Short mmCIF file of C-alpha atoms and ligand atoms in Angstrom, two decimals:
data_model
loop_
_atom_site.label_atom_id
_atom_site.label_comp_id
_atom_site.label_asym_id
_atom_site.label_seq_id
_atom_site.Cartn_x
_atom_site.Cartn_y
_atom_site.Cartn_z
CA MET A 67 57.88 132.66 -75.18
CA ASN A 68 55.54 130.13 -76.85
CA ILE A 69 55.13 127.36 -74.30
CA GLY A 70 53.32 124.03 -74.59
CA ILE A 71 52.02 122.63 -71.29
CA VAL A 72 51.01 119.00 -70.81
CA CYS A 73 49.24 117.91 -67.62
CA TYR A 74 46.32 115.95 -66.19
CA PRO A 75 43.40 118.35 -66.54
CA THR A 76 41.61 117.04 -63.45
CA TYR A 77 41.43 118.04 -59.78
CA GLY A 78 44.84 116.41 -58.92
CA GLY A 79 47.61 118.58 -57.49
CA SER A 80 49.90 118.38 -60.53
CA GLY A 81 47.11 119.54 -62.85
CA VAL A 82 46.30 122.45 -60.56
CA VAL A 83 49.96 123.54 -60.40
CA ALA A 84 50.36 123.26 -64.19
CA THR A 85 47.16 125.21 -64.87
CA GLU A 86 47.96 127.98 -62.38
CA LEU A 87 51.48 128.21 -63.80
CA GLY A 88 50.17 128.47 -67.35
CA MET A 89 47.65 131.15 -66.42
CA ALA A 90 50.28 133.20 -64.56
CA LEU A 91 52.72 132.92 -67.49
CA ALA A 92 49.97 134.01 -69.89
CA GLN A 93 49.31 137.05 -67.71
CA LYS A 94 52.97 137.97 -68.10
CA GLY A 95 52.56 137.94 -71.88
CA HIS A 96 53.73 134.45 -72.80
CA GLN A 97 51.66 132.40 -75.26
CA ILE A 98 50.55 129.29 -73.41
CA HIS A 99 49.25 126.22 -75.22
CA PHE A 100 47.67 123.50 -73.07
CA VAL A 101 47.81 120.14 -74.82
CA THR A 102 45.56 117.91 -72.70
CA SER A 103 42.79 115.32 -72.92
CA HIS A 104 40.15 117.79 -71.64
CA GLN A 105 40.06 121.44 -70.79
CA PRO A 106 41.86 121.79 -67.43
CA VAL A 107 39.21 122.40 -64.74
CA LYS A 108 40.80 125.57 -63.41
CA LEU A 109 41.61 127.04 -66.80
CA ASN A 110 40.21 130.51 -67.19
CA PHE A 111 40.07 131.49 -70.84
CA LEU A 112 39.45 135.17 -70.19
CA ASN A 113 43.15 135.74 -70.69
CA HIS A 114 44.08 136.31 -74.34
CA ASN A 115 47.32 134.39 -74.29
CA LEU A 116 45.82 131.01 -73.40
CA HIS A 117 45.12 128.26 -75.90
CA PHE A 118 43.77 124.75 -75.51
CA HIS A 119 44.40 121.83 -77.88
CA GLU A 120 42.43 118.71 -77.11
CA VAL A 121 44.11 115.34 -77.43
CA PHE A 122 41.56 113.13 -79.08
CA VAL A 123 42.00 109.36 -78.90
CA GLU A 124 40.44 107.52 -81.79
CA ASN A 125 38.95 104.34 -80.41
CA TYR A 126 39.02 101.03 -82.27
CA PRO A 127 37.51 97.70 -81.15
CA LEU A 128 40.90 95.98 -81.39
CA PHE A 129 42.36 98.19 -78.66
CA HIS A 130 42.12 96.80 -75.17
CA TYR A 131 43.73 100.03 -73.87
CA GLN A 132 43.38 103.33 -75.69
CA PRO A 133 46.73 104.49 -77.11
CA TYR A 134 46.72 107.92 -75.39
CA ASN A 135 50.54 108.16 -75.57
CA LEU A 136 50.46 107.98 -79.32
CA ALA A 137 47.66 110.48 -79.67
CA LEU A 138 49.43 112.87 -77.29
CA SER A 139 52.79 112.68 -79.11
CA SER A 140 51.05 113.25 -82.44
CA LYS A 141 49.16 116.24 -81.03
CA LEU A 142 52.40 117.63 -79.59
CA VAL A 143 54.13 117.35 -82.97
CA GLU A 144 51.21 119.13 -84.63
CA SER A 145 51.08 121.87 -81.97
CA VAL A 146 54.84 122.55 -81.93
CA GLU A 147 54.87 122.89 -85.71
CA LYS A 148 51.64 124.85 -86.10
CA TYR A 149 52.12 127.31 -83.21
CA LYS A 150 55.93 127.50 -83.40
CA LEU A 151 56.32 126.45 -79.77
CA ASP A 152 59.68 127.18 -78.12
CA LEU A 153 59.48 124.42 -75.54
CA LEU A 154 57.27 121.78 -73.96
CA HIS A 155 56.75 121.71 -70.21
CA VAL A 156 55.29 118.38 -69.10
CA HIS A 157 53.84 117.83 -65.62
CA TYR A 158 53.80 114.32 -64.14
CA ALA A 159 56.21 111.91 -65.82
CA ILE A 160 53.71 109.19 -66.69
CA PRO A 161 53.06 109.15 -69.60
CA HIS A 162 53.72 112.81 -70.39
CA ALA A 163 57.53 112.83 -70.33
CA TYR A 164 57.58 109.71 -72.47
CA ALA A 165 55.10 111.12 -75.02
CA ALA A 166 57.08 114.38 -75.17
CA TYR A 167 60.28 112.44 -75.85
CA MET A 168 58.57 110.65 -78.75
CA ALA A 169 57.32 113.98 -80.12
CA LYS A 170 60.83 115.42 -79.87
CA GLN A 171 62.22 112.54 -81.93
CA MET A 172 59.51 112.92 -84.58
CA LEU A 173 60.12 116.65 -84.80
CA LYS A 174 63.84 116.08 -85.36
CA ASP A 175 62.92 114.48 -88.66
CA ILE A 176 61.58 117.80 -89.87
CA GLY A 177 64.50 119.81 -88.50
CA ILE A 178 62.93 121.01 -85.22
CA ASP A 179 64.70 120.45 -81.91
CA ILE A 180 62.17 121.19 -79.19
CA PRO A 181 63.43 121.34 -75.58
CA ILE A 182 61.47 119.41 -72.95
CA VAL A 183 61.13 120.42 -69.32
CA THR A 184 59.75 117.68 -67.07
CA THR A 185 58.31 118.48 -63.65
CA LEU A 186 58.00 115.52 -61.32
CA HIS A 187 55.14 115.83 -58.86
CA GLY A 188 55.21 112.89 -56.50
CA THR A 189 53.40 109.66 -57.18
CA ASP A 190 54.91 109.60 -60.68
CA ILE A 191 58.13 108.83 -58.76
CA THR A 192 57.12 107.30 -55.44
CA LEU A 193 53.98 105.16 -55.68
CA VAL A 194 53.54 104.61 -59.42
CA GLY A 195 56.72 105.57 -61.26
CA SER A 196 59.09 103.29 -59.40
CA HIS A 197 56.86 100.25 -59.96
CA PRO A 198 58.75 97.75 -62.19
CA VAL A 199 55.98 98.01 -64.79
CA TYR A 200 56.81 101.67 -65.45
CA LYS A 201 60.28 102.23 -64.03
CA PRO A 202 62.43 101.75 -67.19
CA ALA A 203 60.25 104.11 -69.25
CA VAL A 204 60.08 106.73 -66.48
CA GLU A 205 63.84 106.61 -65.91
CA PHE A 206 64.48 106.88 -69.64
CA SER A 207 62.18 109.83 -70.11
CA ILE A 208 63.62 111.71 -67.13
CA ASN A 209 67.16 111.17 -68.41
CA HIS A 210 66.16 112.35 -71.89
CA SER A 211 64.40 115.52 -70.78
CA ASP A 212 66.35 118.73 -71.36
CA ALA A 213 65.62 119.89 -67.83
CA VAL A 214 64.02 118.20 -64.84
CA THR A 215 62.44 119.80 -61.80
CA THR A 216 60.88 118.43 -58.63
CA VAL A 217 58.41 120.22 -56.38
CA SER A 218 60.46 119.62 -53.22
CA GLN A 219 63.93 118.66 -52.05
CA SER A 220 62.45 115.47 -50.63
CA LEU A 221 61.09 114.45 -54.05
CA LYS A 222 64.49 115.16 -55.60
CA ASN A 223 66.08 112.84 -53.00
CA ASP A 224 63.46 110.16 -53.73
CA THR A 225 64.06 110.44 -57.47
CA LEU A 226 67.82 110.05 -57.03
CA ARG A 227 67.29 107.13 -54.62
CA LEU A 228 64.75 105.22 -56.72
CA PHE A 229 66.13 105.78 -60.23
CA SER A 230 69.49 105.91 -61.94
CA ILE A 231 69.46 109.59 -62.90
CA LYS A 232 72.08 111.18 -65.14
CA LYS A 233 70.43 114.60 -65.25
CA GLU A 234 70.70 117.59 -62.97
CA ILE A 235 67.45 117.99 -61.00
CA GLU A 236 66.37 121.47 -59.94
CA VAL A 237 63.96 121.98 -57.06
CA ILE A 238 61.24 124.51 -57.91
CA TYR A 239 58.62 124.57 -55.19
CA ASN A 240 54.89 124.69 -55.72
CA PHE A 241 53.44 128.14 -55.27
CA ILE A 242 50.43 130.18 -54.23
CA ASP A 243 48.94 133.24 -55.87
CA PHE A 244 48.16 135.65 -53.04
CA GLU A 245 46.26 137.98 -55.36
CA LYS A 246 43.68 135.22 -55.82
CA ILE A 247 43.62 134.61 -52.07
CA GLU A 248 42.93 138.28 -51.33
CA ALA A 249 40.16 138.32 -53.97
CA ILE A 250 38.08 135.69 -52.13
CA GLU A 251 35.11 137.04 -50.21
CA LYS A 252 36.05 136.93 -46.51
CA ASP A 253 32.83 136.74 -44.55
CA GLU A 254 33.02 135.26 -41.05
CA LEU A 255 29.21 135.11 -41.01
CA LEU A 256 29.40 132.16 -43.40
CA ARG A 257 30.83 130.10 -40.52
CA CYS A 258 27.29 129.34 -39.35
CA ASN A 259 26.80 127.28 -42.53
CA LEU A 260 29.52 124.92 -41.37
CA ALA A 261 29.49 124.90 -37.57
CA ASP A 262 27.58 126.03 -34.49
CA PRO A 263 28.77 129.07 -32.55
CA GLY A 264 31.66 128.09 -30.27
CA GLU A 265 32.68 125.10 -32.38
CA ARG A 266 36.11 124.90 -34.01
CA ILE A 267 36.26 123.90 -37.68
CA MET A 268 38.73 121.21 -38.81
CA THR A 269 39.08 120.44 -42.52
CA HIS A 270 40.64 117.88 -44.84
CA VAL A 271 40.74 118.32 -48.62
CA SER A 272 41.91 115.57 -50.96
CA ASN A 273 40.97 113.00 -53.55
CA LEU A 274 40.23 110.59 -50.66
CA ARG A 275 42.66 107.97 -51.91
CA PRO A 276 44.32 105.49 -49.48
CA VAL A 277 47.58 107.50 -49.61
CA LYS A 278 45.75 110.36 -47.82
CA ARG A 279 44.90 108.15 -44.79
CA ILE A 280 41.48 109.67 -44.44
CA LEU A 281 40.55 107.19 -41.69
CA ASP A 282 43.31 108.80 -39.60
CA VAL A 283 41.60 112.14 -40.23
CA LEU A 284 38.43 110.76 -38.64
CA ARG A 285 40.30 109.15 -35.74
CA ILE A 286 42.13 112.41 -34.98
CA PHE A 287 38.87 114.33 -35.08
CA HIS A 288 37.17 111.74 -32.88
CA LYS A 289 39.75 112.38 -30.15
CA VAL A 290 39.74 116.15 -30.53
CA GLN A 291 35.97 116.57 -30.35
CA GLN A 292 35.93 114.69 -27.03
CA GLN A 293 37.67 117.71 -25.53
CA ILE A 294 36.84 120.60 -27.84
CA PRO A 295 33.50 121.29 -29.54
CA ALA A 296 34.23 120.95 -33.25
CA LYS A 297 33.04 120.03 -36.74
CA LEU A 298 35.02 118.16 -39.38
CA ILE A 299 34.64 119.19 -43.03
CA LEU A 300 35.76 116.67 -45.63
CA VAL A 301 36.13 118.09 -49.13
CA GLY A 302 36.75 115.91 -52.17
CA ASP A 303 35.70 112.62 -53.57
CA GLY A 304 37.46 109.31 -54.02
CA PRO A 305 37.68 105.61 -53.32
CA ASP A 306 37.90 105.85 -49.50
CA LYS A 307 34.78 107.96 -49.07
CA GLU A 308 32.50 105.07 -48.17
CA LYS A 309 35.00 103.64 -45.67
CA ALA A 310 35.18 107.08 -44.08
CA ASN A 311 31.40 107.27 -43.92
CA LEU A 312 31.22 103.91 -42.16
CA LEU A 313 33.96 104.80 -39.69
CA ALA A 314 32.27 108.11 -38.84
CA LYS A 315 29.11 106.14 -37.97
CA GLU A 316 31.09 103.53 -36.01
CA LEU A 317 32.82 106.25 -33.98
CA GLY A 318 29.49 107.98 -33.37
CA ILE A 319 30.65 111.26 -34.94
CA ASN A 320 28.69 111.22 -38.20
CA GLU A 321 26.59 114.20 -37.13
CA LYS A 322 29.73 116.24 -36.64
CA VAL A 323 31.31 115.29 -39.98
CA LEU A 324 30.26 117.08 -43.17
CA PHE A 325 31.08 115.33 -46.43
CA LEU A 326 31.01 118.13 -49.00
CA GLY A 327 32.26 116.23 -52.06
CA LYS A 328 34.09 118.13 -54.80
CA SER A 329 33.79 121.85 -54.27
CA ASP A 330 34.62 125.03 -56.14
CA GLU A 331 34.62 126.90 -52.84
CA ILE A 332 37.69 125.31 -51.26
CA ARG A 333 39.37 128.65 -50.57
CA LYS A 334 36.33 130.01 -48.74
CA ILE A 335 36.11 126.83 -46.69
CA LEU A 336 39.80 127.03 -45.82
CA TYR A 337 39.41 130.64 -44.78
CA LEU A 338 36.71 129.62 -42.31
CA THR A 339 38.76 126.65 -41.05
CA ASP A 340 40.69 126.64 -37.76
CA LEU A 341 42.87 123.61 -38.40
CA PHE A 342 43.79 121.60 -41.51
CA LEU A 343 44.54 117.86 -41.29
CA LEU A 344 46.88 116.08 -43.71
CA PRO A 345 48.09 112.77 -42.20
CA SER A 346 49.21 111.33 -45.59
CA GLU A 347 51.23 108.18 -46.08
CA THR A 348 53.41 110.04 -48.57
CA GLU A 349 53.26 113.59 -49.89
CA SER A 350 55.92 115.06 -52.15
CA PHE A 351 54.92 118.61 -51.26
CA GLY A 352 51.39 118.90 -49.90
CA LEU A 353 49.83 121.67 -51.98
CA ALA A 354 46.63 121.36 -49.93
CA ALA A 355 48.60 122.23 -46.78
CA LEU A 356 50.09 125.31 -48.47
CA GLU A 357 46.66 126.41 -49.69
CA ALA A 358 45.36 126.09 -46.11
CA MET A 359 48.30 128.08 -44.71
CA ALA A 360 47.75 130.83 -47.27
CA GLU A 361 44.20 131.12 -45.86
CA LYS A 362 45.65 131.53 -42.33
CA THR A 363 45.00 127.93 -41.34
CA PRO A 364 47.59 125.96 -39.34
CA VAL A 365 48.30 122.35 -40.32
CA ILE A 366 48.50 119.04 -38.47
CA SER A 367 50.29 116.66 -40.81
CA SER A 368 52.49 113.62 -41.02
CA ASN A 369 56.23 114.22 -41.36
CA THR A 370 56.52 112.32 -44.63
CA GLY A 371 58.12 113.44 -47.92
CA GLY A 372 58.14 117.18 -48.55
CA LEU A 373 55.68 118.10 -45.78
CA PRO A 374 58.43 119.26 -43.38
CA GLU A 375 59.55 121.72 -46.09
CA VAL A 376 56.08 123.31 -46.05
CA ASN A 377 54.65 122.81 -42.56
CA ILE A 378 57.12 124.02 -39.94
CA HIS A 379 56.90 122.02 -36.71
CA GLY A 380 55.76 124.16 -33.78
CA VAL A 381 55.40 127.26 -35.98
CA THR A 382 52.80 126.75 -38.72
CA GLY A 383 51.40 123.57 -37.14
CA PHE A 384 52.85 120.23 -36.10
CA LEU A 385 54.32 117.12 -37.74
CA SER A 386 53.96 113.54 -36.46
CA ASN A 387 54.97 110.10 -37.66
CA VAL A 388 52.64 108.55 -40.22
CA GLY A 389 49.76 106.84 -38.39
CA ASP A 390 50.47 108.42 -34.99
CA VAL A 391 46.89 109.53 -34.48
CA ASP A 392 47.38 110.14 -30.73
CA ASP A 393 50.19 112.61 -31.31
CA MET A 394 48.28 114.39 -34.07
CA ALA A 395 45.19 114.69 -31.85
CA LYS A 396 47.30 115.95 -28.92
CA ASN A 397 48.88 118.63 -31.15
CA ALA A 398 45.51 119.60 -32.60
CA ILE A 399 44.06 120.09 -29.10
CA TYR A 400 47.13 122.15 -28.08
CA ILE A 401 46.48 124.59 -30.94
CA LEU A 402 42.70 124.69 -30.66
CA GLU A 403 42.27 124.95 -26.88
CA ASN A 404 43.58 128.49 -26.59
CA ASP A 405 42.30 131.43 -28.68
CA GLN A 406 45.53 133.40 -28.50
CA ARG A 407 47.67 130.39 -29.42
CA LEU A 408 45.40 129.57 -32.34
CA GLU A 409 45.73 133.16 -33.56
CA GLU A 410 49.54 132.93 -33.36
CA PHE A 411 49.60 129.70 -35.38
CA LYS A 412 47.22 131.22 -37.93
CA ASN A 413 49.46 134.25 -38.41
CA ASN A 414 52.60 132.10 -38.60
CA ALA A 415 50.99 129.86 -41.23
CA TYR A 416 50.03 132.88 -43.34
CA GLU A 417 53.48 134.49 -43.05
CA SER A 418 55.31 131.25 -43.82
CA ALA A 419 53.17 130.57 -46.91
CA HIS A 420 54.61 133.75 -48.44
CA GLN A 421 57.94 132.04 -49.12
CA PHE A 422 55.98 130.10 -51.78
CA SER A 423 54.40 133.19 -53.30
CA ILE A 424 54.04 132.98 -57.08
CA ASP A 425 56.16 136.16 -57.45
CA LYS A 426 59.13 134.20 -56.11
CA ILE A 427 58.55 130.94 -58.01
CA LEU A 428 57.43 132.08 -61.49
CA PRO A 429 60.76 133.77 -62.37
CA LYS A 430 62.54 130.49 -61.60
CA TYR A 431 60.52 128.71 -64.30
CA GLU A 432 61.02 131.57 -66.77
CA GLU A 433 64.75 131.51 -66.12
CA LEU A 434 64.83 127.73 -66.66
CA TYR A 435 62.86 128.06 -69.92
CA ARG A 436 65.29 130.68 -71.26
CA ARG A 437 68.22 128.45 -70.34
CA VAL A 438 66.88 125.34 -72.14
CA ILE A 439 65.89 127.35 -75.22
CA LYS A 440 69.36 128.95 -75.35
CA ASN A 441 71.09 125.57 -74.98
CA GLN A 442 69.04 124.26 -77.88
CA MET A 443 70.28 126.95 -80.25
O1 GMT B 132 48.38 112.94 -54.72
C1 GMT B 132 47.65 113.77 -55.23
O2 GMT B 132 46.79 114.37 -54.60
C2 GMT B 132 47.75 114.09 -56.68
C3 GMT B 132 49.16 114.30 -57.10
C4 GMT B 132 49.20 114.78 -58.51
O3 GMT B 132 50.27 114.66 -59.07
O4 GMT B 132 48.26 115.27 -59.08
O5 GMT B 132 49.76 115.20 -56.14
C5 GMT B 132 51.16 115.26 -56.07
O6 GMT B 132 51.49 116.52 -56.66
C6 GMT B 132 51.09 117.67 -55.91
C7 GMT B 132 51.46 118.92 -56.72
O7 GMT B 132 52.83 119.01 -56.95
C8 GMT B 132 51.77 117.65 -54.53
O8 GMT B 132 51.40 118.79 -53.77
C9 GMT B 132 51.32 116.38 -53.79
O9 GMT B 132 52.02 116.31 -52.56
C10 GMT B 132 51.64 115.14 -54.62
N1 GMT B 132 51.04 113.97 -53.99
C11 GMT B 132 51.78 112.98 -53.45
O10 GMT B 132 52.99 112.97 -53.42
C12 GMT B 132 51.00 111.87 -52.84
#
């Protein structure tokens, strides 16, 4: 199939999922055309079936805001026509589903009916999409997509609760490519770069936005390290970084907290990690938790959104109410205080992550694509 993919090309979860999906589809022989504002960060062009079409926004002094929507729909029209695309798969509703709808209408004028698959990722529904400023346009573009998917059952429930949806929504979970996991260099000796001998390693990876509750991460760690020698690794960059820095100093733990910023070595870090922390306010799926589990790392998380579908309480880690730092610290200590128990949780996390293996998820997307293309004929 000739598939157009639209996503945010940055470090965000939806962009990562879209890029990994496109690369996996290309490996299976599909022609994949990324139509994005920049080259997606994880896009590896060594595969022949991958193509990238940059959306260029022509600036003009009159514009207060750049009309990205317009530029994207125009680029989609051009790409569908030029590369004979069979469908468009847009990730994150805002503004991608809306721009794809506009492109579809324009293409109708020249006798092309292009099917649109929209994948909802989380904040496009919960935090941002349901805001009155965007809600009518988001609702409209979901209802006018040819197929709609969410990355968890919880996000499907949220979508149906927050919007008036007339479309069937299919849950297709996020996934992990175990071949890539196995390819990472596994060298326990690298641990000494992150922690002293005898110390446990706890890690948090995110874009350090308020929704991630990074201050809870520090408070949990503060309690844990009072009983268990440990280091905290914070990977990522974002608006709450400075607050986190200040709190680490205030709590007297700044020497035990490593701020690594954005990193291309997340998988290696996760492999060396003993416990992953994700106390988010809301999380439609929690791809970071799945990535940790795939590297044999148990997870302490909040029980919000789709997290209970990924992190299994008492098996792959523990879930607590949002903000219940005491409970999260207690659970973290329970896992970390005993070598054998930690090993059991690590193995459980790894085993459980396999239900989200790309081999199981990719065929679901291919099947959906075939269905929408067939319905269009
Ligand atoms: O919140 C983020 O970190 C970014 C955001 C995105 O769309 O890029 O992530 C959302 O999509 C991810 C991939 O499907 C999910 O794993 C995250 O749980 C989700 N984030 C939230 O719901 C807050």
